[in-house]
C-alpha cells in the first residue's frame, strides 16, 4: 500500500533513524548502562565523549567543528555575565544559519541535501542548549562555578539522546540530575526499557497506519480537493492533521525520553493528546513541555511576564512568540502563525480576567 509522502519531518527522521541514528542511540544506551554500573562518578564525561564521537561520525569533522565553535563562542561571551550580550550572541549565531553564502558553503560539505539538513536541524537545537547554559552561567553564584565549567557545557551540548531534534531540557535541570548518583538496578532499567519500546512501537505503528490510510498531507498539498470540501470536511482534515502531529511527536520525543530515563534523568513530559486540549495556553504548556519551560525561564519571565503591567505582559508574550517564529526559520508563514497564537493566548487570558471579576461571576 502506498503511503502519503508529503509529511517531510516524519519521512526524514524515520529514514535517518533506520540508517544510523537508532544504532547510535543504542550505542549511547550501552555506554550509559556500563558507566552507571562501573564508573557512576564519570558517567557525564563518558556520555560526553560518546556524543562527540557520534556527532563526528554522523556530521563529519566540519559539522562537528561548527557545533564546537558555536559552543566555544557562547561560553566565551557568557564570561561577561551579561544576559543581553548572551542573547545577542545567540541570535547572531542563529542568524548565520540563514545567510545564503554560509548555507551554500555548508551544502558543499555533504553529498546529499538530507545530510545538510541534519546539520541545520542539529545546530538549530544546539543553539537553544548553548543559550540555556550561557544564561544559567550569567545568573549563577560563585559557589556554583564548578557545575558551570566548559566541560559541563560540552557534556550538556553533546548529550546524544537530545542532540538532533530535542526534546529540550534546561541546563539547571540537566546538571542537577546528571550529578545526582542513585542506586543502579539493571533489572529495573531492563523492565523500563522493554515497556518503553513496546509503547513506542505501538505509537510508530499507529503513525504508519495514519500515513498509509489517511493521506491528510497529500490532500493539503492540493488546492482543488480543499476548495471542493465542505467546512465540516475541512474541520475533519484539520483535526486529522493535528492528531497525526501528536502521534508523530510521541515517537520522535518518546525515543530520547526513554533513553533519558535509562540514564537516570527525568525527561520533559511527552505531548498531551490534542483532543483533550481546548485552549491555546494549555496547548503551549502541554505539547512541547521542554520548549515551554525554556521560553518561560529565559524569555517570558525575564521580560516581566505576568507580574508586569498589562502592556508589559502583552510585550513579554509577543517577544516569546517572535522568538519561537524566528527560531523555527523566520519565514513569513511562521510570523503569521506566531501572531495568531499570540492573539489566541491574549484573547483567552483577557476573557479569563473578565470572568474572574466578582460581578461577572455573580451574573453567571
Coordinates of C-alpha atoms in Angstrom, one line a residue, residues 3-319:
X3 CA 2.0 5.9 1.8
X4 CA 1.5 9.7 2.0
X5 CA 5.0 11.1 1.3
X6 CA 4.1 14.7 2.0
X7 CA 5.0 14.9 5.7
X8 CA 8.7 15.7 5.3
X9 CA 9.5 15.6 9.0
X10 CA 8.2 12.1 9.6
X11 CA 9.8 10.6 6.4
X12 CA 13.1 12.4 7.2
X13 CA 13.6 11.3 10.8
X14 CA 12.3 7.7 10.1
X15 CA 14.8 7.4 7.3
X16 CA 17.7 8.7 9.4
X17 CA 16.6 6.6 12.3
X18 CA 16.7 3.4 10.3
X19 CA 20.0 4.2 8.7
X20 CA 22.2 5.4 11.6
X21 CA 20.6 7.3 14.4
X22 CA 18.8 4.4 16.1
X23 CA 22.1 2.5 16.1
X24 CA 24.0 5.4 17.6
X25 CA 21.3 5.7 20.3
X26 CA 21.7 2.0 21.0
X27 CA 25.4 2.7 21.4
X28 CA 24.7 5.6 23.8
X29 CA 22.4 3.2 25.9
X30 CA 25.2 0.6 26.1
X31 CA 27.8 3.2 27.2
X32 CA 25.4 4.7 29.7
X33 CA 24.5 1.5 31.4
X34 CA 28.1 0.3 31.6
X35 CA 29.2 3.6 33.0
X36 CA 26.4 3.6 35.5
X37 CA 27.3 0.1 36.6
X38 CA 31.1 0.6 36.8
X39 CA 32.0 4.3 36.9
X40 CA 28.9 6.2 38.0
X41 CA 31.1 9.2 39.0
X42 CA 32.4 9.6 35.5
X43 CA 29.1 9.0 33.6
X44 CA 28.7 12.6 32.4
X45 CA 32.2 12.5 30.8
X46 CA 31.7 9.1 29.2
X47 CA 28.5 10.2 27.6
X48 CA 30.1 13.5 26.6
X49 CA 32.9 11.6 24.7
X50 CA 30.4 9.3 23.1
X51 CA 28.2 12.2 22.0
X52 CA 31.1 14.0 20.4
X53 CA 32.2 10.8 18.6
X54 CA 28.7 10.2 17.3
X55 CA 28.5 13.8 16.1
X56 CA 31.8 13.5 14.3
X57 CA 30.7 10.2 12.7
X58 CA 27.3 11.5 11.5
X59 CA 28.1 15.1 10.6
X60 CA 31.7 14.8 9.7
X61 CA 34.7 16.8 11.0
X62 CA 33.3 20.1 9.6
X63 CA 29.9 19.7 11.1
X64 CA 31.5 18.7 14.4
X65 CA 33.7 21.8 14.2
X66 CA 30.7 24.1 13.6
X67 CA 28.9 22.9 16.7
X68 CA 32.1 23.0 18.8
X69 CA 32.7 26.6 17.5
X70 CA 29.2 27.7 18.4
X71 CA 29.7 26.2 21.9
X72 CA 33.0 27.9 22.4
X73 CA 31.8 31.3 21.3
X74 CA 28.7 31.0 23.5
X75 CA 30.9 30.1 26.5
X76 CA 33.3 32.9 25.8
X77 CA 30.6 35.5 25.6
X78 CA 29.0 34.1 28.8
X79 CA 32.1 35.1 30.7
X80 CA 30.9 38.7 30.7
X81 CA 27.8 37.5 32.6
X82 CA 25.5 39.9 30.8
X83 CA 22.2 38.4 29.7
X84 CA 21.7 40.9 27.0
X85 CA 25.1 40.1 25.5
X86 CA 24.4 36.4 25.7
X87 CA 21.1 36.8 23.9
X88 CA 22.7 38.9 21.2
X89 CA 25.3 36.3 20.7
X90 CA 22.7 33.5 20.5
X91 CA 20.6 35.4 17.9
X92 CA 23.7 36.2 15.8
X93 CA 24.7 32.5 15.8
X94 CA 21.2 31.5 14.9
X95 CA 21.1 34.1 12.1
X96 CA 24.2 32.6 10.5
X97 CA 22.1 29.5 9.6
X98 CA 20.1 31.8 7.2
X99 CA 23.0 33.5 5.4
X100 CA 22.8 32.3 1.7
X101 CA 26.6 32.2 1.3
X102 CA 27.1 30.2 4.5
X103 CA 24.3 27.8 3.5
X104 CA 25.9 27.2 0.2
X105 CA 29.3 26.5 1.7
X106 CA 27.8 24.0 4.2
X107 CA 25.9 22.2 1.4
X108 CA 29.2 21.5 -0.4
X109 CA 30.4 19.6 2.6
X110 CA 27.9 16.8 2.0
X111 CA 26.8 14.6 -0.9
X112 CA 23.1 14.9 -0.2
X113 CA 20.6 17.5 0.9
X114 CA 19.5 15.2 3.8
X115 CA 23.0 15.4 5.3
X116 CA 23.0 19.1 5.1
X117 CA 19.5 19.4 6.7
X118 CA 20.7 17.1 9.5
X119 CA 23.4 19.6 10.3
X120 CA 20.9 22.5 10.0
X121 CA 18.4 20.9 12.4
X122 CA 21.1 19.9 14.9
X123 CA 22.8 23.3 15.0
X124 CA 19.3 25.0 15.5
X125 CA 18.6 22.8 18.5
X126 CA 22.2 23.2 19.9
X127 CA 21.7 27.0 19.8
X128 CA 18.9 26.6 22.4
X129 CA 21.1 24.4 24.6
X130 CA 24.0 26.9 24.3
X131 CA 21.6 29.7 25.2
X132 CA 20.3 27.8 28.2
X133 CA 23.8 27.1 29.6
X134 CA 25.1 30.7 28.9
X135 CA 22.1 32.3 30.7
X136 CA 22.4 30.0 33.7
X137 CA 26.1 30.9 33.8
X138 CA 25.2 34.6 33.8
X139 CA 22.9 34.0 36.7
X140 CA 24.9 31.5 38.8
X141 CA 26.5 32.3 42.1
X142 CA 30.3 31.9 42.6
X143 CA 29.7 28.8 44.7
X144 CA 28.1 27.1 41.6
X145 CA 31.1 27.8 39.4
X146 CA 32.3 24.1 39.3
X147 CA 29.0 22.9 37.8
X148 CA 29.1 25.7 35.1
X149 CA 32.5 24.8 33.6
X150 CA 33.2 24.5 29.9
X151 CA 33.5 20.7 30.5
X152 CA 29.9 20.7 31.8
X153 CA 28.8 22.8 28.8
X154 CA 30.3 20.1 26.4
X155 CA 28.5 17.3 28.4
X156 CA 25.2 19.2 28.1
X157 CA 25.6 20.3 24.4
X158 CA 26.8 16.9 23.2
X159 CA 24.4 14.7 25.2
X160 CA 23.3 12.5 22.4
X161 CA 19.6 11.5 23.0
X162 CA 18.5 15.1 22.6
X163 CA 21.2 16.0 20.1
X164 CA 19.4 16.2 16.7
X165 CA 15.8 17.1 17.5
X166 CA 15.3 17.5 21.2
X167 CA 13.3 17.4 23.4
X168 CA 14.7 20.5 25.2
X169 CA 16.0 20.2 28.7
X170 CA 17.3 23.3 30.5
X171 CA 20.8 23.2 31.8
X172 CA 20.0 23.6 35.5
X173 CA 17.7 20.5 35.4
X174 CA 20.2 18.5 33.3
X175 CA 23.3 19.2 35.6
X176 CA 21.4 18.7 38.8
X177 CA 20.0 15.3 37.7
X178 CA 23.2 14.2 36.0
X179 CA 25.3 14.9 39.1
X180 CA 22.9 13.0 41.3
X181 CA 24.2 9.5 42.0
X182 CA 21.5 6.9 42.6
X183 CA 21.4 3.2 43.3
X184 CA 21.6 1.4 39.9
X185 CA 19.3 -1.6 39.2
X186 CA 19.9 -3.4 35.9
X187 CA 16.7 -5.4 36.4
X188 CA 14.6 -2.2 36.9
X189 CA 16.2 -0.5 33.9
X190 CA 15.5 -3.5 31.7
X191 CA 11.8 -3.5 32.6
X192 CA 11.6 0.3 31.9
X193 CA 13.3 -0.3 28.5
X194 CA 11.0 -3.2 27.5
X195 CA 7.8 -1.4 28.4
X196 CA 9.1 1.8 26.7
X197 CA 10.0 0.0 23.5
X198 CA 6.5 -1.6 23.4
X199 CA 4.8 1.7 23.8
X200 CA 7.0 3.5 21.2
X201 CA 6.4 0.6 18.7
X202 CA 2.7 0.9 19.2
X203 CA 2.8 4.7 18.5
X204 CA 5.1 4.1 15.5
X205 CA 2.6 1.5 14.1
X206 CA -0.3 3.9 14.6
X207 CA 1.6 6.8 12.8
X208 CA 2.4 4.5 9.9
X209 CA -1.2 3.4 9.7
X210 CA -2.3 7.0 9.5
X211 CA 0.3 7.8 6.9
X212 CA -0.8 4.8 4.8
X213 CA -4.6 5.3 5.1
X214 CA -5.5 8.9 5.7
X215 CA -3.4 10.9 3.1
X216 CA -4.1 14.1 5.0
X217 CA -0.9 15.9 4.0
X218 CA -1.4 14.9 0.3
X219 CA -4.9 16.5 0.4
X220 CA -3.5 19.6 2.0
X221 CA -0.9 20.0 -0.8
X222 CA -3.6 20.1 -3.5
X223 CA -5.9 23.1 -3.8
X224 CA -8.9 21.5 -5.7
X225 CA -9.9 19.0 -3.1
X226 CA -9.8 21.7 -0.4
X227 CA -11.9 24.1 -2.5
X228 CA -14.5 21.4 -3.1
X229 CA -14.7 20.2 0.5
X230 CA -17.4 21.4 3.0
X231 CA -16.5 23.3 6.1
X232 CA -17.2 20.1 8.1
X233 CA -14.8 18.1 5.9
X234 CA -12.1 20.8 6.3
X235 CA -12.5 20.8 10.1
X236 CA -12.1 17.0 10.0
X237 CA -9.0 17.3 7.9
X238 CA -7.5 19.8 10.3
X239 CA -8.3 17.5 13.3
X240 CA -6.7 14.6 11.5
X241 CA -3.6 16.6 10.8
X242 CA -3.1 17.7 14.4
X243 CA -3.8 14.1 15.6
X244 CA -1.0 12.8 13.4
X245 CA 1.3 15.6 14.6
X246 CA 0.6 14.4 18.1
X247 CA 1.3 10.8 17.4
X248 CA 4.4 11.7 15.4
X249 CA 5.9 13.5 18.4
X250 CA 5.1 10.7 20.7
X251 CA 7.6 8.7 18.7
X252 CA 10.1 11.5 17.9
X253 CA 10.2 12.6 21.6
X254 CA 9.4 9.2 23.1
X255 CA 12.7 7.6 22.0
X256 CA 15.0 10.2 23.6
X257 CA 12.7 10.4 26.6
X258 CA 13.2 6.6 27.2
X259 CA 16.9 7.0 27.0
X260 CA 16.8 9.9 29.5
X261 CA 15.0 7.6 31.9
X262 CA 17.6 4.9 31.3
X263 CA 20.3 7.5 32.2
X264 CA 18.6 8.3 35.5
X265 CA 17.2 11.6 34.3
X266 CA 13.6 12.8 34.3
X267 CA 12.6 13.8 30.7
X268 CA 10.1 16.5 30.0
X269 CA 6.6 15.1 29.8
X270 CA 5.5 13.8 26.4
X271 CA 3.0 15.8 24.4
X272 CA -0.6 15.8 25.8
X273 CA -3.3 14.5 23.5
X274 CA -4.6 17.4 21.4
X275 CA -8.2 16.1 21.7
X276 CA -8.0 16.9 25.4
X277 CA -7.0 20.5 24.8
X278 CA -9.4 23.4 24.4
X279 CA -7.2 26.4 24.8
X280 CA -4.1 28.0 23.3
X281 CA -2.5 28.3 26.7
X282 CA -2.8 24.6 27.6
X283 CA -1.5 23.7 24.1
X284 CA 1.7 25.6 24.6
X285 CA 2.1 24.3 28.2
X286 CA 1.4 20.7 27.5
X287 CA 2.5 19.8 23.9
X288 CA 6.3 20.6 23.9
X289 CA 6.9 20.9 27.6
X290 CA 10.7 21.3 27.2
X291 CA 10.3 24.3 24.8
X292 CA 7.7 25.8 27.1
X293 CA 10.0 25.7 30.1
X294 CA 12.8 27.2 28.0
X295 CA 10.6 30.1 26.8
X296 CA 9.2 30.8 30.2
X297 CA 12.5 30.7 32.1
X298 CA 14.7 32.6 29.5
X299 CA 12.3 34.9 27.6
X300 CA 8.9 35.4 29.2
X301 CA 9.8 35.8 32.9
X302 CA 13.0 38.0 32.4
X303 CA 10.9 40.3 30.2
X304 CA 8.4 40.8 33.0
X305 CA 5.9 38.1 32.3
X306 CA 2.5 38.1 34.1
X307 CA 3.9 40.1 37.1
X308 CA 4.3 43.3 35.0
X309 CA 1.6 45.7 33.7
X310 CA -0.9 44.8 31.0
X311 CA 1.3 46.3 28.3
X312 CA 4.3 44.5 29.8
X313 CA 2.6 41.2 29.7
X314 CA 1.5 41.8 26.1
X315 CA 5.1 42.7 25.2
X316 CA 6.6 39.7 27.0
X317 CA 4.1 37.3 25.3
X318 CA 4.7 38.9 21.9
X319 CA 8.5 38.6 22.3

